[in-house]
Coordinates of C-alpha atoms in Angstrom, one line a residue:
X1 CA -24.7 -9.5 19.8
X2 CA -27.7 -8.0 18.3
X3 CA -27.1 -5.2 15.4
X4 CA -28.8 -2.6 17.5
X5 CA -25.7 -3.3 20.5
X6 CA -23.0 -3.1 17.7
X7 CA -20.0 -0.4 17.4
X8 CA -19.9 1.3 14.3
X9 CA -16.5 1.3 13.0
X10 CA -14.8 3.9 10.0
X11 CA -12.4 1.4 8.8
X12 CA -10.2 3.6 6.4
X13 CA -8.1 1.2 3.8
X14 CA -6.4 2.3 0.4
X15 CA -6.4 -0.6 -0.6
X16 CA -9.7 -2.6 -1.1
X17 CA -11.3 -4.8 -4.1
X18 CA -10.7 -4.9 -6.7
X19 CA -7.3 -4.5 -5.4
X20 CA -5.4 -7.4 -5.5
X21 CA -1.9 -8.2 -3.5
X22 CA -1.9 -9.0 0.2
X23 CA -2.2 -5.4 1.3
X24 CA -6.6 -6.0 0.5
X25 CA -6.6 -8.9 2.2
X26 CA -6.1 -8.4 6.1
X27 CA -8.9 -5.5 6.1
X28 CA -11.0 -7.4 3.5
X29 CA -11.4 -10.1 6.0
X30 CA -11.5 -8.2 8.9
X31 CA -14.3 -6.6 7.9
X32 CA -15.7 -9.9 7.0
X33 CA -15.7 -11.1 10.2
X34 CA -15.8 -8.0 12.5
X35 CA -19.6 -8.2 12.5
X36 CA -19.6 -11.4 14.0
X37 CA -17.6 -10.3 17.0
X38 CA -20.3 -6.9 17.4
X39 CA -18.3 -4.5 15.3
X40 CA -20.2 -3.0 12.3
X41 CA -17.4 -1.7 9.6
X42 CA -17.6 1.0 7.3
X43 CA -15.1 1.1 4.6
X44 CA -13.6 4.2 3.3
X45 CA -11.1 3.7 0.4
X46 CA -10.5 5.5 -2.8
X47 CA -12.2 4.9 -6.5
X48 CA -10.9 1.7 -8.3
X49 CA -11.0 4.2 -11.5
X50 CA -8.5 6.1 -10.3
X51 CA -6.8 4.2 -7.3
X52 CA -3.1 3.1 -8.3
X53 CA -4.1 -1.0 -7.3
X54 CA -0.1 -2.8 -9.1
X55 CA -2.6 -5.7 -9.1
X56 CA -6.0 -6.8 -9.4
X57 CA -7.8 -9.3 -7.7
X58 CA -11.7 -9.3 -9.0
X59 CA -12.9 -12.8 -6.8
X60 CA -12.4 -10.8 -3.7
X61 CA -15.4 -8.6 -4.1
X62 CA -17.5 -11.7 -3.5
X63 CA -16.2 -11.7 -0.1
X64 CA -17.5 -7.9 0.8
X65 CA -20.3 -8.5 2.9
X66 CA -23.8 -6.8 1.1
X67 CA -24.7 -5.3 4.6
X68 CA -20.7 -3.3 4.8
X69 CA -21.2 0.2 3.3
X70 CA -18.2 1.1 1.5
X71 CA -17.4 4.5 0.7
X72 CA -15.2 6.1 -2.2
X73 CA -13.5 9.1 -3.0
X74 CA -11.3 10.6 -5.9
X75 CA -7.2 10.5 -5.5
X76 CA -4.2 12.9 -6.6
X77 CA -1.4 10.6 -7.2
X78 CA 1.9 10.9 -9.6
X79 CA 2.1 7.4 -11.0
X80 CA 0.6 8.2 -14.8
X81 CA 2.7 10.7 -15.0
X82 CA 5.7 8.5 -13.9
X83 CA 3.9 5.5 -16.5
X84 CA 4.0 8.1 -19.6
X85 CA 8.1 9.3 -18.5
X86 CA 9.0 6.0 -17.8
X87 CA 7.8 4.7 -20.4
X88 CA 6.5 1.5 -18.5
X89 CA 2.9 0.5 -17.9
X90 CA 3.4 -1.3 -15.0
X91 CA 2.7 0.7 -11.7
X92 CA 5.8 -0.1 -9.5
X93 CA 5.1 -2.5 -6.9
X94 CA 6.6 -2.6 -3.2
X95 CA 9.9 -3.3 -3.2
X96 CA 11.1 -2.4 -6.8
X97 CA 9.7 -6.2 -7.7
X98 CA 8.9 -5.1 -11.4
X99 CA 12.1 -2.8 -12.0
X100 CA 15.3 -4.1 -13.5
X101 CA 17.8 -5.6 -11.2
X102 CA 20.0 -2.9 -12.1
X103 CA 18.3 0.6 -12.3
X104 CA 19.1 3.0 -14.5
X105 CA 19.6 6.9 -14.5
X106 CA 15.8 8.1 -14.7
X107 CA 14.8 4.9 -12.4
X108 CA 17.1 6.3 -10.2
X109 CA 15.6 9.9 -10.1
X110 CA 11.8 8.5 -9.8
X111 CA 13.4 6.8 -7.1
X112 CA 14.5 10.1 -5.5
X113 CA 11.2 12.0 -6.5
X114 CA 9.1 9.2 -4.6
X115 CA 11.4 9.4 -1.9
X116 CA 11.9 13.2 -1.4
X117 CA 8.2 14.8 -2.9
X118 CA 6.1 12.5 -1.7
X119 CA 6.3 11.9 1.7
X120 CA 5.7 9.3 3.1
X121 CA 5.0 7.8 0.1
X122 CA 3.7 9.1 -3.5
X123 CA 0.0 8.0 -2.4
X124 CA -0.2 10.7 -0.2
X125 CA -2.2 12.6 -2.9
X126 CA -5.3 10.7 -1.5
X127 CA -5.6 12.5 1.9
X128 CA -6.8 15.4 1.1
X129 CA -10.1 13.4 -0.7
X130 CA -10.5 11.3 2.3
X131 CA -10.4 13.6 4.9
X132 CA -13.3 15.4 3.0
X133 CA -15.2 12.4 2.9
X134 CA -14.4 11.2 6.6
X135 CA -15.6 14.6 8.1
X136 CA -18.5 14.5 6.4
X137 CA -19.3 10.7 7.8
X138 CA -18.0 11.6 11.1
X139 CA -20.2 14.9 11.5
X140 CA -23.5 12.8 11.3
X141 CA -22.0 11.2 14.8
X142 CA -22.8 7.5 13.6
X143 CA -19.3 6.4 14.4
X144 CA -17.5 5.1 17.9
X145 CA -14.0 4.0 16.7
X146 CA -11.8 4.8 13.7
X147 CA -9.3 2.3 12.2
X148 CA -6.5 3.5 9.6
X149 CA -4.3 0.8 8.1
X150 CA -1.1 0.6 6.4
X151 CA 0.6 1.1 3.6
X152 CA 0.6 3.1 2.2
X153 CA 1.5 4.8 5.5
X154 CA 0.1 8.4 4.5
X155 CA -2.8 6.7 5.4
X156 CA -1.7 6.9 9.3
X157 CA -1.8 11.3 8.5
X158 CA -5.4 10.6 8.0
X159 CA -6.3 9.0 11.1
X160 CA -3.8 11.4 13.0
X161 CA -6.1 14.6 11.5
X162 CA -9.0 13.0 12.6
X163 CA -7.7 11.9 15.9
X164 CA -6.9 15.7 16.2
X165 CA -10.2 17.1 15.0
X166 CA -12.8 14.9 16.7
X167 CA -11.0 12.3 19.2
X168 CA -12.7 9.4 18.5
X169 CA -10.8 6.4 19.6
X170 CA -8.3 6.0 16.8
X171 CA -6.8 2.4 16.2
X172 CA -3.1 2.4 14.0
X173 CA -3.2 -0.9 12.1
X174 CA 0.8 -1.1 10.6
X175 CA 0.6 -4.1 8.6
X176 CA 4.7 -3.4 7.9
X177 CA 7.4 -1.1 9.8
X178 CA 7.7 2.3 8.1
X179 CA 11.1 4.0 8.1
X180 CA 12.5 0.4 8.6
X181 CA 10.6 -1.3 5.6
X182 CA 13.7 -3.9 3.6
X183 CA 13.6 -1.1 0.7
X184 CA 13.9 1.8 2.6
X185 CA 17.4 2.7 1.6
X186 CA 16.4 2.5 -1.9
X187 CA 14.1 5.8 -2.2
X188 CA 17.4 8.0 -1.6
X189 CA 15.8 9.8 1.2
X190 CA 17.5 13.4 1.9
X191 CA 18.8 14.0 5.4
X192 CA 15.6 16.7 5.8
X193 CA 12.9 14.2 4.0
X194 CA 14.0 11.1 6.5
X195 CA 13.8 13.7 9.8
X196 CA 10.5 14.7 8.0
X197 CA 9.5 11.0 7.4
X198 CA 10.9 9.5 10.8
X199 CA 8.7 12.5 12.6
X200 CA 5.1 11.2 11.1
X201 CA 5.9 8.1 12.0
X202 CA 6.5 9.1 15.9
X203 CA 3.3 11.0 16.1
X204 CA 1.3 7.9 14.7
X205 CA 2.8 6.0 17.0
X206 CA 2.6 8.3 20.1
X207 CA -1.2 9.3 19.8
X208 CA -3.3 6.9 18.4
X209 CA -5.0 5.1 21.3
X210 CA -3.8 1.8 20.4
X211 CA -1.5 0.5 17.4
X212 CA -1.7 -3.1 15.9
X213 CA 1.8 -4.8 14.0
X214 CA 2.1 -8.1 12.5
X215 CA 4.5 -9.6 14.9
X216 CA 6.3 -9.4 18.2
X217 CA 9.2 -7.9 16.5
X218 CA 7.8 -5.3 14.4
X219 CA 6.0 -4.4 18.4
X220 CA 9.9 -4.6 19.8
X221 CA 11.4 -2.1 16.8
X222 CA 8.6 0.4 17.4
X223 CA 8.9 0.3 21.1
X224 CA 13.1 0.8 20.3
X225 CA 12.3 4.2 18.6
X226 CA 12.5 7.7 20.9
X227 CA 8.6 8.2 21.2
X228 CA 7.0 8.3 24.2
X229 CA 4.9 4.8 23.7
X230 CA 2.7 2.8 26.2
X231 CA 3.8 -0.8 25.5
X232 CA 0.1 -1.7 26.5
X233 CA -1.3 -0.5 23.3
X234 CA 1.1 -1.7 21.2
X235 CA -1.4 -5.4 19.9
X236 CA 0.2 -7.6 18.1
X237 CA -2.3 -9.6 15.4
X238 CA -0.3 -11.3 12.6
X239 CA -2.1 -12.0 9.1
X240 CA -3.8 -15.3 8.8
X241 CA -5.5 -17.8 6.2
X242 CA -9.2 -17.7 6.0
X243 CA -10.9 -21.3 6.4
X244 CA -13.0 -20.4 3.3
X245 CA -10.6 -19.9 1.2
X246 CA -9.0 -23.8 1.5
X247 CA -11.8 -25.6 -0.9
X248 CA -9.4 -27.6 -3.0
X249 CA -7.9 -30.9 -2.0
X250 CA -4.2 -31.6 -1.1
X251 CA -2.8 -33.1 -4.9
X252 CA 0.6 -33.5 -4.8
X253 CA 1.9 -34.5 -8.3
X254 CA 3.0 -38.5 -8.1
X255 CA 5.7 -38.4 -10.8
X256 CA 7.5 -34.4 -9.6
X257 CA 9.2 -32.8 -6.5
X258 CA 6.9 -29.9 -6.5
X259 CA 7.8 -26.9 -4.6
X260 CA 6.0 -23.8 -5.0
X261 CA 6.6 -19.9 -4.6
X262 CA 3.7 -17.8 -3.9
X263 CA 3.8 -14.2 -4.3
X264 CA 6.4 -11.2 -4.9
X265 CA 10.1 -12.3 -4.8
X266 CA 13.1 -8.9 -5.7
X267 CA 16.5 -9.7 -5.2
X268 CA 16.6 -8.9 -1.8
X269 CA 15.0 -12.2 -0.7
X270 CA 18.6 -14.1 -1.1
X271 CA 17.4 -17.7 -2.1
X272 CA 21.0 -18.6 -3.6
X273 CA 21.6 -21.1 -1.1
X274 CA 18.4 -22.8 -1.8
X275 CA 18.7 -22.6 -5.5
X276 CA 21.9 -24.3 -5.1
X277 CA 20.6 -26.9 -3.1
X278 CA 18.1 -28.3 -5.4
X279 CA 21.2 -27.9 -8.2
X280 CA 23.4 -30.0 -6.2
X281 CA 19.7 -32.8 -5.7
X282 CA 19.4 -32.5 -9.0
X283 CA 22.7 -34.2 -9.8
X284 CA 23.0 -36.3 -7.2
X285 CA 19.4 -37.9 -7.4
X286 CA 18.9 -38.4 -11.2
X287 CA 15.6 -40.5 -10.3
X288 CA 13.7 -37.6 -9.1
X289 CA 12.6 -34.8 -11.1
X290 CA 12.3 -31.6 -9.3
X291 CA 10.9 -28.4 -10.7
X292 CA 10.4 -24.9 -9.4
X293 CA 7.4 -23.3 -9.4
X294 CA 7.3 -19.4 -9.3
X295 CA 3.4 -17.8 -8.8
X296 CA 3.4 -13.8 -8.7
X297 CA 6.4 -11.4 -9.5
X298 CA 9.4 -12.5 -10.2
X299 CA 12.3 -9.5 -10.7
X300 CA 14.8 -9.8 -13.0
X301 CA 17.2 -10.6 -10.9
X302 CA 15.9 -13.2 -9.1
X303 CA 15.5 -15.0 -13.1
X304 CA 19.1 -14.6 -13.6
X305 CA 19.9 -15.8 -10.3
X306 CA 17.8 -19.1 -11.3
X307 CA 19.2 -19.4 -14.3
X308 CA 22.7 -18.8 -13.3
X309 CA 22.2 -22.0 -11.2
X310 CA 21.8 -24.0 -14.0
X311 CA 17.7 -24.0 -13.2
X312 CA 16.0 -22.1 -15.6
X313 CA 14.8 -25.6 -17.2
X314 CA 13.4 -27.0 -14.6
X315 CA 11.8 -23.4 -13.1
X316 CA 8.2 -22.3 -14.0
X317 CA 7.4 -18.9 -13.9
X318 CA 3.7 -18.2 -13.1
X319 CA 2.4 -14.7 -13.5
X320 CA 0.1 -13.2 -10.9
X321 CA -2.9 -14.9 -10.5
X322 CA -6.1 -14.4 -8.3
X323 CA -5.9 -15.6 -4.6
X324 CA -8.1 -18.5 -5.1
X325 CA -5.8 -19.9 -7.7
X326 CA -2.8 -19.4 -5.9
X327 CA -4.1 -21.4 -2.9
X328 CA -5.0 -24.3 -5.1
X329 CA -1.3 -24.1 -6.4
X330 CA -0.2 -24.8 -2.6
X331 CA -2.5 -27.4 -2.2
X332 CA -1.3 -29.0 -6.1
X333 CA 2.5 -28.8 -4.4
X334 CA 5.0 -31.2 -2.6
X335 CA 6.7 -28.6 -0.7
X336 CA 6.7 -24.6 -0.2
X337 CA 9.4 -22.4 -0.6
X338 CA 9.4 -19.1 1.3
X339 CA 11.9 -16.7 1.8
X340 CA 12.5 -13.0 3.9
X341 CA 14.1 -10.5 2.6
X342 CA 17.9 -10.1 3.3
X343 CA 18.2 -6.7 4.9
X344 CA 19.0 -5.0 7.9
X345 CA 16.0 -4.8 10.5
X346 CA 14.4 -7.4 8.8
X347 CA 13.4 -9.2 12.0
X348 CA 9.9 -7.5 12.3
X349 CA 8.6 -9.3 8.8
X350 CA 6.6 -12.2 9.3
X351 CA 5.0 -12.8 5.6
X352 CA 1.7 -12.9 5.4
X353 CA 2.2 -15.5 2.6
X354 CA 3.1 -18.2 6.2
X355 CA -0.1 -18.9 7.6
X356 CA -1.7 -19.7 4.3
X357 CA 1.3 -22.3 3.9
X358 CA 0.0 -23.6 7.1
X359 CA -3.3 -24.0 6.3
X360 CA -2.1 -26.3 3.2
X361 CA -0.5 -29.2 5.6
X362 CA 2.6 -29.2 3.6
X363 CA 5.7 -28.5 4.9
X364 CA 7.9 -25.0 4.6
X365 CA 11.5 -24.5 3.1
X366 CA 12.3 -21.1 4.5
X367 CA 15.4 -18.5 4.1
X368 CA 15.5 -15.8 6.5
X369 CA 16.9 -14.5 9.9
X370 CA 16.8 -17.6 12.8
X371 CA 15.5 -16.8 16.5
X372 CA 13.0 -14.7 14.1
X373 CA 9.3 -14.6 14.8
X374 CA 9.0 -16.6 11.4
X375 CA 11.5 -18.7 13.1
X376 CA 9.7 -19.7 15.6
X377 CA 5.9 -20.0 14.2
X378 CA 7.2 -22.1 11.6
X379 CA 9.1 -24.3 14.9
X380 CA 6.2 -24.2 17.2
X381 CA 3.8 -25.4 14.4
X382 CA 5.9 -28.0 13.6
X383 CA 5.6 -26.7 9.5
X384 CA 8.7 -27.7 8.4
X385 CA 12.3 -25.7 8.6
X386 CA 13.8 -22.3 8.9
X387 CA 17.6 -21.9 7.2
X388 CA 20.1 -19.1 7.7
X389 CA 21.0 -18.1 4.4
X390 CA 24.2 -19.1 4.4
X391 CA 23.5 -22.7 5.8
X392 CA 23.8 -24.4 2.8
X393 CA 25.3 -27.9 4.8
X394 CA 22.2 -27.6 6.8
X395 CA 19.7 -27.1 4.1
X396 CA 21.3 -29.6 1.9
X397 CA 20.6 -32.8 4.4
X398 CA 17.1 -31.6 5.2
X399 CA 15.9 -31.3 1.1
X400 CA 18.4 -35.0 1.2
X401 CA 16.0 -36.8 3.8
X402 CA 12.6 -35.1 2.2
X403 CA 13.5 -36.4 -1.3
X404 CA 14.3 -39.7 0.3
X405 CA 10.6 -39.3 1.9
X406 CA 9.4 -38.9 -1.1
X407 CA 10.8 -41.7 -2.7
X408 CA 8.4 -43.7 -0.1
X409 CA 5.7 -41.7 -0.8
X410 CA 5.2 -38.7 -2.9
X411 CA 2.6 -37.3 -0.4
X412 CA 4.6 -35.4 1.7
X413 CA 1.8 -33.6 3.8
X414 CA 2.1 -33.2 7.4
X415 CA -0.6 -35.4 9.1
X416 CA -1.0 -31.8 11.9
X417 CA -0.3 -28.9 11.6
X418 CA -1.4 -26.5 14.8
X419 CA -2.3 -23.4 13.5
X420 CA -6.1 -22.6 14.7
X421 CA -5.0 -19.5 16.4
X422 CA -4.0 -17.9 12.9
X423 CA -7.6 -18.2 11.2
X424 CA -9.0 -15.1 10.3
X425 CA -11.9 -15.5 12.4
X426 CA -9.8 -15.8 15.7
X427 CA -7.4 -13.1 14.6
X428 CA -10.7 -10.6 14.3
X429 CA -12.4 -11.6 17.9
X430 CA -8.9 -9.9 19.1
X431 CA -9.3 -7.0 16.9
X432 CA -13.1 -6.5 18.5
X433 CA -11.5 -7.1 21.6
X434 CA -9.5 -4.2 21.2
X435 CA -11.9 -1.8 19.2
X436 CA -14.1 -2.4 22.2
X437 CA -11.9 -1.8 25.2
X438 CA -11.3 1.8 23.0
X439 CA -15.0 2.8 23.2
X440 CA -16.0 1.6 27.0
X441 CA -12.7 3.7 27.9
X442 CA -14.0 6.8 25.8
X443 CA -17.6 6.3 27.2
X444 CA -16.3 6.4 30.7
X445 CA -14.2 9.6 29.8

């Protein structure tokens, strides 16, 4: 498609490079590849100087495309004030991942304040910036489509203004549920701040013109909620691994069980039936030496869970590290251990972290709910297994037969792995699709 034929898309992210995490990564390579499918991106986000990023990630601004304009604006957010009360220097990240397993008083009551001030969530202070910058974009008339993705959800207020003000097609991207999120519960909403909450998240989902989750669950909660929602624009495009990003050849250590954790781990990803596992291995098969390998945040509970299993010796704890890095730690493993959170309403999470364990060949160790969409991807693909986490029997002869494997051979690398329809590239061309259909519709209006 020529340039000239393309649709000109505001594509409004919070987080973007140098933001690191997997929140940048979905619209980062979306917008690297919407071009190719005859959508022309522009980014609005806010001002690394000031943005409240809990990592960074400098290798993926070598993936912005020189031709995207990206737009930034200032931000009103709480979290140096909380850094300087706290005491801490650490901006929280999702999920409580860097607070103590146990919070204390004042954690509690920033807990509350997030929960109860800022609604829906203490980034909300950013609005007000964009908005001004988005009606000044949209007034030159250059733009056919608008795209606001999530979280921070407050971003989904900006694209319902603008949906009210001009009604441009208006695309929801919700790259997690909202009031359902695993660490929900743990912002001590009040009775008025959850009707307040629950209510923003209705109208996002009742008039954008189409909304796009991760998975067929997160579709089926939102569809369970009393809004008035046309299941036909509910989409459903899960993350994905980029094809670029996998430059590094498969090296699993000859003399090691390897298996690796990528990523943010809290307490409420329950991986004490794994953990016991590999104790139990570890006693029984005095031959092989297994080690954990930990890459991102760890909490504090999760390290005194390992070491309470008697694993703290043979565990190594990796501190956040850029993407690129991270994938060559897959591809340096023998297995990969992932693991979903054990909450209620969990069902809808599909981790974005699974298709780049794909990509590497090698096969998955997984906690979490079974009959789950993870469930399933990780089945059809043929990636490996999914555990209850309570099936420690079951998990126990599975890790039995793959250290037997690897007595053979240490390679333990799945000769296939059918996972083509999760590249990035494939996962954009249904994006288009969609961002298309939008604007003939709205042409035709």
């Amino acid at each position: 498609m020529e340039k000239t034929d393309q649709i000109n898309l505001l594509y409004i992210s919070y987080y973007w490079p140098p933001s690191g995490g997997p929140g940048v990564q979905r619209g980062l390579k979306f917008c690297k590849y919407l071009p190719q499918a005859g959508v022309r991106p522009s980014v609005l986000t806010v001002d690394e100087k000031q943005a409240s990023y809990p990592v960074l990630d400098h290798t993926f601004a070598g993936e912005v495309p020189e031709a995207i304009a990206v737009y930034r604006t200032a931000t009103s957010e709480p979290f140096e004030y909380y850094k300087k009360l706290s005491g801490k220097k650490e901006i929280p990240y999702s999920g409580f991942a860097n607070e103590d397993a146990k919070t204390g008083f004042l954690g509690k009551v920033f807990k509350f304040l997030r929960g109860n001030l800022f609604i829906p969530d203490a980034r909300v202070g950013w609005n007000k910036h964009a908005l001004k910058k988005a009606e000044a974009l949209l007034q030159n008339d250059r733009f056919q489509a608008i795209l606001t993705t999530s979280p921070p959800h407050s971003t989904q207020l900006i694209g319902l203004k603008l949906k009210e003000k001009y009604g441009l097609p208006w695309i929801a991207d919700l790259r997690d549920p909202w009031t359902n999120i695993h660490y929900y519960d743990q912002l001590y909403h009040t009775p008025i701040a959850k009707r307040i909450d629950k209510n923003y998240e209705l109208q996002v989902l009742e008039r954008a013109d189409a909304v796009i989750v991760t998975s067929e669950d997160t579709k089926r909660l939102f569809l369970n909620k009393p809004a008035k929602i046309d299941p036909n624009k509910i989409h459903v495009i899960p993350n994905g691994y980029d094809e670029d990003d996998f430059i590094y050849p498969s090296t699993p250590p000859e003399d090691e069980f390897l298996i690796t954790y990528t990523g943010t781990i809290t307490e409420n990803y329950n991986i004490d039936v794994f953990l016991k596992v590999i104790a139990h291995l570890r006693s029984v098969n005095t031959d092989i030496r297994y080690k954990l390998r930990f890459v991102g945040k760890v909490s504090e509970g999760v390290k005194q869970r390992i070491s309470k299993a008697g694993l703290e010796g043979l565990t190594e704890f990796v501190p956040h590290v850029p993407h690129t890095e991270a994938i060559k730690y897959l591809m340096e493993s023998t297995m990969l251990l992932m693991a979903i959170a054990d909450v209620p309403a969990v069902y809808s999470n599909v981790p974005g972290k699974l298709f780049e364990y794909l990509a590497s060949n090698k096969p998955i160790v997984c906690l979490g709910p079974v009959h789950s969409d993870t469930d399933r991807i990780i089945d059809e693909c043929g990636a490996g297994r999914l555990f209850h986490y309570t099936a420690y029997e079951l998990m126990l002869d599975h890790m039995m037969l793959m250290s037997k494997a690897w007595t053979i051979n240490s390679n333990l690398d799945l000769p296939y792995i059918n996972h083509s329809q999760f590249s990035r590239r494939a996962l954009t061309e249904k994006l288009a699709k969609v961002v298309k259909r939008l604007t003939v519709k709205a042409a035709k209006i």
